[in-house]
Every structure is written in structure tokens, then in C-alpha cells.
mmCIF file of C-alpha atoms in Angstrom:
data_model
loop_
_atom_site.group_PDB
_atom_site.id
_atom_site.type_symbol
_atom_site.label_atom_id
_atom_site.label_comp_id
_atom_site.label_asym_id
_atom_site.label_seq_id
_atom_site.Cartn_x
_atom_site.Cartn_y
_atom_site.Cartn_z
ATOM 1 C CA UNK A 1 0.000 0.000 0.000
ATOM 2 C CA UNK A 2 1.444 3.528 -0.946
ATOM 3 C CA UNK A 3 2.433 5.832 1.637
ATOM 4 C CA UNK A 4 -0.637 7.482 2.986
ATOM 5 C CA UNK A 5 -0.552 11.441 4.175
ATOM 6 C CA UNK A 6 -2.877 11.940 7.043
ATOM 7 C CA UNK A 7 -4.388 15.882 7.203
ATOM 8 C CA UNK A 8 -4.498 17.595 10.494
ATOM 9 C CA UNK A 9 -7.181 16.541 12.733
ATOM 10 C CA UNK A 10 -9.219 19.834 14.418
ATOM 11 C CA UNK A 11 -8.867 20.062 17.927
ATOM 12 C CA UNK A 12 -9.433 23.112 20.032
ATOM 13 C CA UNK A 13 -9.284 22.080 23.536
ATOM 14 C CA UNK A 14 -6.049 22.098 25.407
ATOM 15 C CA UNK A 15 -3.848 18.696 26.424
ATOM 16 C CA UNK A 16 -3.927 18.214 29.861
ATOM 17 C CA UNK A 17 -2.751 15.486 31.924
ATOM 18 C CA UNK A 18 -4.245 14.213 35.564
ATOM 19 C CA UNK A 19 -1.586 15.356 37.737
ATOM 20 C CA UNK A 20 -1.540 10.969 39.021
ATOM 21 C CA UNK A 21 -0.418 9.837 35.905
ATOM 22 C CA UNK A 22 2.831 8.402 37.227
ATOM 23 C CA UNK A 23 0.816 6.303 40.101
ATOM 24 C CA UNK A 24 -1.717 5.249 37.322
ATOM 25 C CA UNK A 25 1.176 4.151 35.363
ATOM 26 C CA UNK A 26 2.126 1.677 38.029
ATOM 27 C CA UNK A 27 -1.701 0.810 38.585
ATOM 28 C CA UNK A 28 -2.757 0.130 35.386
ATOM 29 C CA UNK A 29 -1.806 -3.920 35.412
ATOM 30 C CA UNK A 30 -2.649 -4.460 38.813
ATOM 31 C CA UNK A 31 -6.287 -4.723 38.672
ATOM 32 C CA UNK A 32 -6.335 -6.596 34.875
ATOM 33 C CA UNK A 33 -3.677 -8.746 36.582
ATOM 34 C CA UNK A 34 -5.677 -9.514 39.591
ATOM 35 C CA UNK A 35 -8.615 -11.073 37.509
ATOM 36 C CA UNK A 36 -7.049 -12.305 34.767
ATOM 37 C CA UNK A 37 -7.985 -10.415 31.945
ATOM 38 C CA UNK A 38 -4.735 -11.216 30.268
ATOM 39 C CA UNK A 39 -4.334 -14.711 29.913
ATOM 40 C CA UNK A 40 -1.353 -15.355 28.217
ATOM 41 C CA UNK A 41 2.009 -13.339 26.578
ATOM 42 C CA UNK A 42 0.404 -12.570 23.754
ATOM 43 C CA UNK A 43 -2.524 -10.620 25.211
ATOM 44 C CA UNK A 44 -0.242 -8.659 28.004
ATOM 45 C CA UNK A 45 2.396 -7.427 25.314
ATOM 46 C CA UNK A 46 -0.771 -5.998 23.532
ATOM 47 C CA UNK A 47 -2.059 -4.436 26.467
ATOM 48 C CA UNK A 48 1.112 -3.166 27.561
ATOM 49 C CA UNK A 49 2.020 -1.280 24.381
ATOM 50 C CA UNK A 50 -1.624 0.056 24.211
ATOM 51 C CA UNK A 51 -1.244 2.710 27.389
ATOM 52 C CA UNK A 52 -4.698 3.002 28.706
ATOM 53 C CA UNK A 53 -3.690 4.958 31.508
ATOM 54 C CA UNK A 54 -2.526 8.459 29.008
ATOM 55 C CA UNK A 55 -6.225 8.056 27.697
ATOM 56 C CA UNK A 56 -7.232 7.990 31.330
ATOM 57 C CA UNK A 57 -5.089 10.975 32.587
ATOM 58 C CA UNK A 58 -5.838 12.805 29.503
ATOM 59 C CA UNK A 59 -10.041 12.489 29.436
ATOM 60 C CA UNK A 60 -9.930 12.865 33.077
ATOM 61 C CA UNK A 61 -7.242 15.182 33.905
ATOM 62 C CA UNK A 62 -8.751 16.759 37.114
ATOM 63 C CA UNK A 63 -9.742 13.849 38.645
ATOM 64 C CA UNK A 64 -8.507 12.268 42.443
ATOM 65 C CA UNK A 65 -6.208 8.689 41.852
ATOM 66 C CA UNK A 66 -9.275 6.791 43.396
ATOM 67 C CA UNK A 67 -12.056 7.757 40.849
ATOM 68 C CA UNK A 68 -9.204 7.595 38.344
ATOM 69 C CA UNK A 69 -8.344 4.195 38.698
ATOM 70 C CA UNK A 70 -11.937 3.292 38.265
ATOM 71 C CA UNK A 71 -11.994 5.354 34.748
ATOM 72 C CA UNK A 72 -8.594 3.088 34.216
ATOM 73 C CA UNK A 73 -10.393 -0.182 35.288
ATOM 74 C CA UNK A 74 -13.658 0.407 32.991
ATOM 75 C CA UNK A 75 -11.661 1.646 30.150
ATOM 76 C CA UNK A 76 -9.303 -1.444 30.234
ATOM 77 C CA UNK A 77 -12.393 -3.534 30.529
ATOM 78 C CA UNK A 78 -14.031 -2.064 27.465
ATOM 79 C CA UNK A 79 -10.855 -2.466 25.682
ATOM 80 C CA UNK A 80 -10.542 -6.074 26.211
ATOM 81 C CA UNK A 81 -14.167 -6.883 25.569
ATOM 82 C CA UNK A 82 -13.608 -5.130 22.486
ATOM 83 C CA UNK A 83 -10.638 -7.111 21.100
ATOM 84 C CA UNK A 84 -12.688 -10.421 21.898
ATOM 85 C CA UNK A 85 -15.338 -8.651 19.390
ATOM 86 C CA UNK A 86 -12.446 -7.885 16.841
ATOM 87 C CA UNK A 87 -9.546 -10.107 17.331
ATOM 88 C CA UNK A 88 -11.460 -13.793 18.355
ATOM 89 C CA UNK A 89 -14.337 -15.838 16.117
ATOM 90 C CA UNK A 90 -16.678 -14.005 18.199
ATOM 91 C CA UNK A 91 -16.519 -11.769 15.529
ATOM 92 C CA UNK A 92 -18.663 -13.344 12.835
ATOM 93 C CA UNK A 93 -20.612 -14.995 16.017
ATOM 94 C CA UNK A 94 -23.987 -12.386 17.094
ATOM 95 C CA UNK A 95 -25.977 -15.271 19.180
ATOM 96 C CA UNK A 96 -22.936 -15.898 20.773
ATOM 97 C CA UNK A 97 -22.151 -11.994 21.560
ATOM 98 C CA UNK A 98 -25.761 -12.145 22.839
ATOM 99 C CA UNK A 99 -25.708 -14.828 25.429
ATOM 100 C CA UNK A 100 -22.575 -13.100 26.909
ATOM 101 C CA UNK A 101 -24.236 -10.045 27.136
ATOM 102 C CA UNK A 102 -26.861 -11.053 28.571
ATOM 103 C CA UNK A 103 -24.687 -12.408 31.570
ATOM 104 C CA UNK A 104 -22.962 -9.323 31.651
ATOM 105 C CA UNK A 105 -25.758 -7.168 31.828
ATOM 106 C CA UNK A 106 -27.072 -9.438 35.175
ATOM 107 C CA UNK A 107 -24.235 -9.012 36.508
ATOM 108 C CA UNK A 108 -24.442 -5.049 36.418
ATOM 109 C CA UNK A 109 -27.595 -4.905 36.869
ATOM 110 C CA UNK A 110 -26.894 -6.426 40.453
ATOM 111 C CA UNK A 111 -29.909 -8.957 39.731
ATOM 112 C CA UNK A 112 -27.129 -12.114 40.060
ATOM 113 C CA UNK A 113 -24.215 -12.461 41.439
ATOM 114 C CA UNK A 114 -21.056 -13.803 39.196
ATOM 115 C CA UNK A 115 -20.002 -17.735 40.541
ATOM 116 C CA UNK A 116 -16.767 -19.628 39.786
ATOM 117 C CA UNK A 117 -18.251 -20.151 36.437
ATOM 118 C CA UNK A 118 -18.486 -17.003 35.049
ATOM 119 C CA UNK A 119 -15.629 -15.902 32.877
ATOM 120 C CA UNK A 120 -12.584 -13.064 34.024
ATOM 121 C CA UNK A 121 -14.477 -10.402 32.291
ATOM 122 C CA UNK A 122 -17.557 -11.142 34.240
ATOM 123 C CA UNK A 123 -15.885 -10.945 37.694
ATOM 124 C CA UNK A 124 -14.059 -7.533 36.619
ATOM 125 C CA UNK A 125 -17.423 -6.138 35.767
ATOM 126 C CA UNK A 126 -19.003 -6.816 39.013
ATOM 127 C CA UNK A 127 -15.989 -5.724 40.957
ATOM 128 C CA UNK A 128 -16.496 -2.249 38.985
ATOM 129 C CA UNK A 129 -19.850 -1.706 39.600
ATOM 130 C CA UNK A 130 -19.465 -2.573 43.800
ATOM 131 C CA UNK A 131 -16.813 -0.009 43.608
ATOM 132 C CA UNK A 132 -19.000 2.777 41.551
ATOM 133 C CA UNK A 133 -21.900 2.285 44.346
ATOM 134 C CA UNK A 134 -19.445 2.123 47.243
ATOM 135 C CA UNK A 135 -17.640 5.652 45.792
ATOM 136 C CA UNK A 136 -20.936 7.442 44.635
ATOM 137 C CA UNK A 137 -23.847 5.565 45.482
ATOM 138 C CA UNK A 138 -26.672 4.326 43.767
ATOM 139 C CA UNK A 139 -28.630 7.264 42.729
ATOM 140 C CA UNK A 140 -27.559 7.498 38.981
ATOM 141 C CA UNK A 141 -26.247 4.203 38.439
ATOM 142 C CA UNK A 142 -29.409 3.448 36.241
ATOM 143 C CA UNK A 143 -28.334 5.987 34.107
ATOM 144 C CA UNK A 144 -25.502 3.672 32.894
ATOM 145 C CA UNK A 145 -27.544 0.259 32.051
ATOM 146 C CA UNK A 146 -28.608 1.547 28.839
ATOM 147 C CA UNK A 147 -25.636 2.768 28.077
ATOM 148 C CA UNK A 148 -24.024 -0.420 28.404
ATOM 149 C CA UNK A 149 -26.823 -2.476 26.454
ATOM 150 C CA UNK A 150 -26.464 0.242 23.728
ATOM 151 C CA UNK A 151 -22.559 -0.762 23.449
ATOM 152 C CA UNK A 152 -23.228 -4.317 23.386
ATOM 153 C CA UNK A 153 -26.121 -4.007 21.017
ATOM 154 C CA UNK A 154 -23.383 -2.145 18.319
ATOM 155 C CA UNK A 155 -21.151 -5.104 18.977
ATOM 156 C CA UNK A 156 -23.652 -7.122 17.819
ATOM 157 C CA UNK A 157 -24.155 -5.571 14.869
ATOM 158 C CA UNK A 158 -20.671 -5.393 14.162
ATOM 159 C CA UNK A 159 -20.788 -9.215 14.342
ATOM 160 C CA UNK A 160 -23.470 -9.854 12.074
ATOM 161 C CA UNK A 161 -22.261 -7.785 9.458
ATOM 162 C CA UNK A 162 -19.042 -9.971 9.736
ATOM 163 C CA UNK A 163 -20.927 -13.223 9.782
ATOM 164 C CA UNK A 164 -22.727 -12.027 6.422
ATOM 165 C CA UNK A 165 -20.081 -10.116 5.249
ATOM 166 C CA UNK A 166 -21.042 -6.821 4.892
ATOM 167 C CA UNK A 167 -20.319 -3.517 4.120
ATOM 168 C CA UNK A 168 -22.695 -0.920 5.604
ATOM 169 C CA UNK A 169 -23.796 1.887 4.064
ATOM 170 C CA UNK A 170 -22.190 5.476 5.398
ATOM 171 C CA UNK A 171 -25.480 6.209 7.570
ATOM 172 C CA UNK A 172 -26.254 3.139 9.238
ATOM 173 C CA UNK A 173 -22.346 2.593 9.922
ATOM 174 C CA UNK A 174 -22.548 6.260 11.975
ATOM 175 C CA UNK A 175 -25.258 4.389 13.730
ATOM 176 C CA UNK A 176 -23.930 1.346 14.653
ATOM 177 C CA UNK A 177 -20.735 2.943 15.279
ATOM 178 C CA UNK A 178 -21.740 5.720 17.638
ATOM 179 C CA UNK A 179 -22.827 2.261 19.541
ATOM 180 C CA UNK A 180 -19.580 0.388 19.298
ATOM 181 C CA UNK A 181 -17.964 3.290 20.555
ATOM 182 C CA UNK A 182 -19.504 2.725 23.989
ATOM 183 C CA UNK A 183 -19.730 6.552 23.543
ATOM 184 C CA UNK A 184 -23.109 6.696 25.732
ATOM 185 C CA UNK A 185 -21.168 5.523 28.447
ATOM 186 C CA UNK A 186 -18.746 7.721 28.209
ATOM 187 C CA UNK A 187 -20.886 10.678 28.530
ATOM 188 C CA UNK A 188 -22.743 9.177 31.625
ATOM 189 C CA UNK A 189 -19.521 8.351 33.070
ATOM 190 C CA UNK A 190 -18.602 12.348 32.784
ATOM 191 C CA UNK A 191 -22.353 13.145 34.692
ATOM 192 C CA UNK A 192 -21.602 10.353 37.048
ATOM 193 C CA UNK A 193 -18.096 10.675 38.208
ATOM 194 C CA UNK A 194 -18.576 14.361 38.587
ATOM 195 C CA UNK A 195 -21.693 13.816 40.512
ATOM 196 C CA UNK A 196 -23.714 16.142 38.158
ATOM 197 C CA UNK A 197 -27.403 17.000 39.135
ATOM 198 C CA UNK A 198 -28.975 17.270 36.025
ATOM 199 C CA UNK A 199 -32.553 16.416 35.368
ATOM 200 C CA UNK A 200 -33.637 13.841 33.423
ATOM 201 C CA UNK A 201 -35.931 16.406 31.535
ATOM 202 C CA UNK A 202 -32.408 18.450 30.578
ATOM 203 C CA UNK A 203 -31.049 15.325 29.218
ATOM 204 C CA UNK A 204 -34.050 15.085 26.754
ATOM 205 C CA UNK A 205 -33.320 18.458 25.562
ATOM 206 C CA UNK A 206 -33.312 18.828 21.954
ATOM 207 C CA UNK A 207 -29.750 20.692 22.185
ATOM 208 C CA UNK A 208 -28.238 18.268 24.698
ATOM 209 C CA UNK A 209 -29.248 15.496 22.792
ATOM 210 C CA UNK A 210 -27.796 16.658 19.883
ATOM 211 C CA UNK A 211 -24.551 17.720 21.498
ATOM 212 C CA UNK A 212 -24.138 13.954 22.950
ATOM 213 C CA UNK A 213 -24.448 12.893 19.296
ATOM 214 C CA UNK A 214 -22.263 14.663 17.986
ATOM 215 C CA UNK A 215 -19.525 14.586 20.636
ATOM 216 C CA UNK A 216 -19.830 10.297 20.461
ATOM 217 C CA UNK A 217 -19.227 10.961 16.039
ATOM 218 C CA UNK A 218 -16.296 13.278 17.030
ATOM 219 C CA UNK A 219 -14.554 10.174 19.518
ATOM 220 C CA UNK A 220 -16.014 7.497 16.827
ATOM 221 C CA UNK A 221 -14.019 9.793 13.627
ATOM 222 C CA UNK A 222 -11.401 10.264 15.310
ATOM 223 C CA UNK A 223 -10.421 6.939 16.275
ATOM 224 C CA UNK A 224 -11.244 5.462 12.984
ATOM 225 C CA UNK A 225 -8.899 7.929 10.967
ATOM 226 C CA UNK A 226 -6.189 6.594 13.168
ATOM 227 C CA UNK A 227 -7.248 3.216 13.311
ATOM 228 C CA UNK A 228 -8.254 2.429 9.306
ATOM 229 C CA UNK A 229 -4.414 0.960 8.170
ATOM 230 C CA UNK A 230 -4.419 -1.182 10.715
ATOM 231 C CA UNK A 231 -8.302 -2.224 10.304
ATOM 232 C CA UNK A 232 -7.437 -2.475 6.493
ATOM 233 C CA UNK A 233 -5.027 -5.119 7.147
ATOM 234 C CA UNK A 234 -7.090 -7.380 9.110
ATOM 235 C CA UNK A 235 -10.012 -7.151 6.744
ATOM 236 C CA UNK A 236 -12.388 -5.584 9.473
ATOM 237 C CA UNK A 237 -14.915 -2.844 7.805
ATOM 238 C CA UNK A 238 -16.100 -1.100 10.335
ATOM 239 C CA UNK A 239 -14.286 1.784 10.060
ATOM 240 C CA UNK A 240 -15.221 5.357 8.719
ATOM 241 C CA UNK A 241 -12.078 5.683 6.215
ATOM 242 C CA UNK A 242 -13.073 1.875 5.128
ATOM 243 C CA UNK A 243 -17.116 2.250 4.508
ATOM 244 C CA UNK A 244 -16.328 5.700 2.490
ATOM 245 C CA UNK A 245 -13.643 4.224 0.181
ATOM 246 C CA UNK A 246 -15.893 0.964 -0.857
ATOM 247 C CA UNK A 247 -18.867 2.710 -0.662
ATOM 248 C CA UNK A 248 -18.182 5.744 -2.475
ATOM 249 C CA UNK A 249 -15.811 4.086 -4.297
ATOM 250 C CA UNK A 250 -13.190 6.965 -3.287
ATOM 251 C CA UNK A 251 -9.288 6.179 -3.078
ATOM 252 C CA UNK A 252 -8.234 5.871 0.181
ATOM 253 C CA UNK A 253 -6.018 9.239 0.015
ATOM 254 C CA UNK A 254 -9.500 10.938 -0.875
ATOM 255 C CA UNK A 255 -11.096 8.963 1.796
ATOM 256 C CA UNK A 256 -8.577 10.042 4.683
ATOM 257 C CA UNK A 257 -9.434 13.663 3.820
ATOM 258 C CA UNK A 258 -13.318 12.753 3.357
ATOM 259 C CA UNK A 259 -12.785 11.740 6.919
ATOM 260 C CA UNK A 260 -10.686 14.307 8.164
ATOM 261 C CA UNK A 261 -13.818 16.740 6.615
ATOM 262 C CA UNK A 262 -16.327 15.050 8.225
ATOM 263 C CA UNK A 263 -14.316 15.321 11.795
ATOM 264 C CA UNK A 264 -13.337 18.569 11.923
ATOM 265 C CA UNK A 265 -17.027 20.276 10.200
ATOM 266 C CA UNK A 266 -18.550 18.036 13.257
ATOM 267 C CA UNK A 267 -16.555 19.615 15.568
ATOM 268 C CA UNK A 268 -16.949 22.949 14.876
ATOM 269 C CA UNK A 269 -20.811 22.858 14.566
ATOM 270 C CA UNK A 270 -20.443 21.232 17.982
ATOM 271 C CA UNK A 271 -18.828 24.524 19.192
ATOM 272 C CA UNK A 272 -21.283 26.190 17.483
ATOM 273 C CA UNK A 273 -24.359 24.279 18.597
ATOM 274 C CA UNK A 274 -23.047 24.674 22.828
ATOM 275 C CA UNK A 275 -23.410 28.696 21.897
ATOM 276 C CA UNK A 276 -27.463 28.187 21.282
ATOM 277 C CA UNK A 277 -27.692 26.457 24.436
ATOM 278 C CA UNK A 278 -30.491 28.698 26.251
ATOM 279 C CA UNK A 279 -30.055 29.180 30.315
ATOM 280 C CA UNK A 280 -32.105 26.889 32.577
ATOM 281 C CA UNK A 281 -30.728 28.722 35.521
ATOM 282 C CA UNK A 282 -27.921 30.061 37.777
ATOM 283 C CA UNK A 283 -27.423 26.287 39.128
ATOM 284 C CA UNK A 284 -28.613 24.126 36.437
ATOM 285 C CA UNK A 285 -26.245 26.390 34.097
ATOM 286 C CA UNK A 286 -23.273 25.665 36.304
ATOM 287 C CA UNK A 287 -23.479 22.135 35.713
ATOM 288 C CA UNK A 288 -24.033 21.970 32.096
ATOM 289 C CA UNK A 289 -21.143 23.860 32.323
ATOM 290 C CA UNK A 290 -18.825 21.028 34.073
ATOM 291 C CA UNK A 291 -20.994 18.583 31.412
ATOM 292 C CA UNK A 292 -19.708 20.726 28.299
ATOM 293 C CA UNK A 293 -15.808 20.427 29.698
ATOM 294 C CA UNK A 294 -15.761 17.349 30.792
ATOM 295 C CA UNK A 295 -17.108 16.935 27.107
ATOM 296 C CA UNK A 296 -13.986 18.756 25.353
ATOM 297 C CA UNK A 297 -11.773 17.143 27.805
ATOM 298 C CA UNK A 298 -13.059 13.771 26.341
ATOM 299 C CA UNK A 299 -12.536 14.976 22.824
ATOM 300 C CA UNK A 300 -9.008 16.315 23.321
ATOM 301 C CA UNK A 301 -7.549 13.563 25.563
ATOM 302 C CA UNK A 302 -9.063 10.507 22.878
ATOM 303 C CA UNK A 303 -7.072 12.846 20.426
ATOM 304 C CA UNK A 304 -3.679 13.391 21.980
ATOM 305 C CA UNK A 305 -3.910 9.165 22.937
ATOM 306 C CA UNK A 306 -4.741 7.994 19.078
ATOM 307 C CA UNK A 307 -1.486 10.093 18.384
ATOM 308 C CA UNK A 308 0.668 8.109 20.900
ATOM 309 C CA UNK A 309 -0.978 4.580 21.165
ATOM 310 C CA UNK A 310 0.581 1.702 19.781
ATOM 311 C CA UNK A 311 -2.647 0.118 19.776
ATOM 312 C CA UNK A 312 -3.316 1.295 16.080
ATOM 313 C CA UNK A 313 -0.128 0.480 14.995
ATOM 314 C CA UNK A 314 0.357 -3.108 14.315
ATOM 315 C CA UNK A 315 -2.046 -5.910 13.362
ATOM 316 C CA UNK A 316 -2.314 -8.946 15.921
ATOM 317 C CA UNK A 317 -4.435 -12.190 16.002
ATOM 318 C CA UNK A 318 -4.883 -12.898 19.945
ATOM 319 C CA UNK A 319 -4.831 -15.714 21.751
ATOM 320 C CA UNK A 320 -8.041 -14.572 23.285
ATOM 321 C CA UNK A 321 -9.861 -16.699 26.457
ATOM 322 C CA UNK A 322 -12.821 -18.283 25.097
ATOM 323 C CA UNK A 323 -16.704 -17.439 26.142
#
């Protein structure tokens, strides 16, 4: 494949870095470690080349080391998940990706608890939500069972378009993808680690809503711009630069900058779209306000770790536990 130039990605927002980065550093392994989310060499050279903690102390650069090694603990977990989605035959297996879910999802939902016969990944997701109830209590944690059966729901799609190989069209691959991204979650996370009060009838807002939509395409872009060579080598379609070039039937030079286009336009109508935001009040103002940076935070941070990560760098088949 010919050398490929990628155009300058638009990003606003300032780097910043969570003043714990070193201790997080030294954390990140310890909790993967402890239930055996990485099962073998393979697996723990991936993860250690990936640095999850830099996206941690980047998104979440004002946060105490306790509510930052939670961010660290989901974010590996969603990671890992997401290269048995990729990386295994679970891939091209939906009903499979199902069944697992479901588990998963009684697990967080508290409704079971996870025996000796659950999988690693099914321990580390209870462990995460005791600690989210013991740290903030339960009075949003609702907010973030959708979330979670929104991400598994893309993943699902993801796999069935494997199993019958296909390529999806542009608009139903922003769809699925703003899914995949887990990108809901994300934005509860900022509401819920920050300990927002902001009414569910605020949430609904037409502007709000279409903020959180745009901010998950902005994550979703960016990551796929850096991601695509590496996607392109392991024959995996889901991927923005990837749906425009066979879709559109662009080159992939023309769809890098297609891309790049997309980003950048999406991110300054965001900028453009938090100006119309009307004022609900002194208090409720002040929070949207913490919602909005925690927002750009987000948005910069994901940026400045898809420049750094050696996760998009190489292609790997994993030696991946089995489900």
C-alpha cells in the first residue's frame, strides 16, 4: 500500500494530563492482573504497548487517583471486551455476543451475582460496579444500564455484518458505530463521576441530545482515521475511512481527507451548537457547564492518545480466552 498522508485533525481544547499519571502508570496492570484479563504473553504485550492509563489521565485530567483508577479499570475492561469482538471468532458470532451479554448485563444490573463459572471479564465487571456504588452511590447508576446495552447491542451488529459479510452503508455505519464506541457511556460516566445533578428532563433536551451525538461521532471519527491501516489489514470494515472508500468508491487518500472533513465540520458545529444552548438557571447552568468540559476534555484527551498509542499500529491475532 502507498504511503498514505494523514491531514491535520481539528482540535481546540487544550492537552492536559491528571496530575496521578505516574501512580496510574504503576496501577494500570494491577487490577487486569488480579482477575485475569490477560491470559497469556500474547494478550499482556498488547495491552502493555496500548497505554490506557494516558487516555485515562488525559479524558480525566482533574480527577482524584481513586475515581481515576476506576476510569482506568472500565476503560481497560471495554478495551478487552472489544478485542474479543475484533480479534477472536466471536466476531462473525452475534448469538454468541448475545448470550454473553446477557450475563454481563445481570451481573451489572446487580440482579445475580457472578459464581466460579463465570468468565474473568464477568468478575471484573461486578468488581467495577461494587466499587462505583461504594464511591458514589446508587442514585444514577441506572443511568448507565442503557448505556451499556447500547454498546453491546453495536457489537452485535458489528458481528453480524461480519458473519454475512457486509459492508454498511455510510449512515447506518454512523449508527452502529456511535454504539460500538460505547460513547453513551462515556458521557454518563462524565455526569456520574462528577456527581452532576442534572434532570432527566435536561437530558431530553433537543440541544443536549444533539450535542451527545455529535460529541460520540467526534470520539467514533477520530479513532477510525487513526485506526483504518491497521483495520485495512485485518479485513475488518467497520471503520469510517473503510465504509467511504468501498462505498463511495473513493481512493483511500480521498477517503482520509473525506474523513478528516467530516471530523473537523462536526466539531466545529459542535462549538457552534453549545453557543445556542439557552439558560435553565444560575445552578442548572453551572453544571451543564462542568458537562460541556468534561465533554472537550473527552474529545481532546481521545485525540492526543490515538497520536501516541501503539494500539493502532500493528495488526495482531490474539490468543483470546474463550466465552
Amino acid at each position: 500500500m502507498e504511503k498514505l498522508i494523514f491531514p491535520d485533525l481539528y482540535c481546540p481544547f487544550p492537552s492536559q494530563v491528571n496530575q496521578y499519571v505516574d501512580v496510574l502508570e504503576d496501577y494500570a496492570f494491577e487490577w487486569v492482573l488480579r482477575f485475569n484479563l490477560l491470559s497469556n504473553e500474547s494478550t499482556y504485550q498488547h495491552f502493555l504497548k496500548t497505554n490506557f492509563f494516558w487516555l485515562t489521565a488525559n479524558t480525566y485530567p482533574h480527577y482524584q487517583l481513586e475515581e481515576l483508577k476506576i476510569g482506568n479499570d472500565w476503560l481497560s475492561w471495554l478495551f478487552i471486551w472489544d478485542d474479543h469482538c475484533d480479534l477472536s471468532d466471536l466476531r462473525k458470532q452475534p448469538q454468541v455476543l448475545k448470550v454473553v451479554h446477557k450475563r454481563f448485563l445481570e451481573i451489572f444490573t446487580g440482579s445475580e451475582e457472578a459464581t466460579s463459572k463465570d468468565i474473568p471479564l464477568t468478575h471484573a465487571l461486578s468488581d467495577l460496579r461494587k466499587r462505583m456504588i461504594k464511591m458514589w452511590g446508587a442514585r444514577y447508576f441506572h443511568l448507565l444500564i442503557p448505556c451499556l446495552e447500547d454498546y453491546f447491542n453495536g457489537c452485535v451488529l458489528q458481528a453480524d455484518n461480519h458473519s454475512r459479510k457486509t459492508i454498511p452503508d455510510l449512515e447506518t455505519y454512523i449508527k452502529t458505530r456511535r454504539l460500538s464506541l460505547a460513547g453513551d457511556l462515556v458521557l454518563a460516566w462524565i455526569e456520574y463521576f462528577n456527581c452532576l445533578r442534572i434532570p432527566n428532563i435536561l437530558r431530553k433536551h433537543q440541544i443536549i441530545e444533539r450535542i451527545n451525538e455529535m460529541t460520540i461521532n467526534i470520539l467514533a471519527w477520530c479513532n477510525d482515521i487513526f485506526s483504518f491501516p491497521k483495520e485495512l489489514a485485518s479485513n475488518d470494515v467497520h471503520n469510517l475511512v473503510l465504509v467511504l472508500h468501498y462505498q463511495q468508491q473513493l481512493s483511500l487518500e480521498q477517503s482520509i481527507d473525506y474523513a478528516v472533513d467530516m471530523h473537523n465540520r462536526e466539531l466545529q458545529a459542535l462549538l457552534e451548537l453549545e453557543k445556542s444552548l439557552p439558560s435553565f438557571g444560575e445552578e442548572l447552568d453551572t453544571e451543564i457547564a462542568k458537562y460541556l468540559s468534561g465533554i472537550h476534555d473527552w474529545i481532546r484527551g481521545n485525540f492526543d492518545w490515538c497520536t501516541k498509542t501503539a494500539r493502532y499500529n500493528s495488526v495482531e491475532n490474539l490468543d483470546l480466552v474463550k466465552c
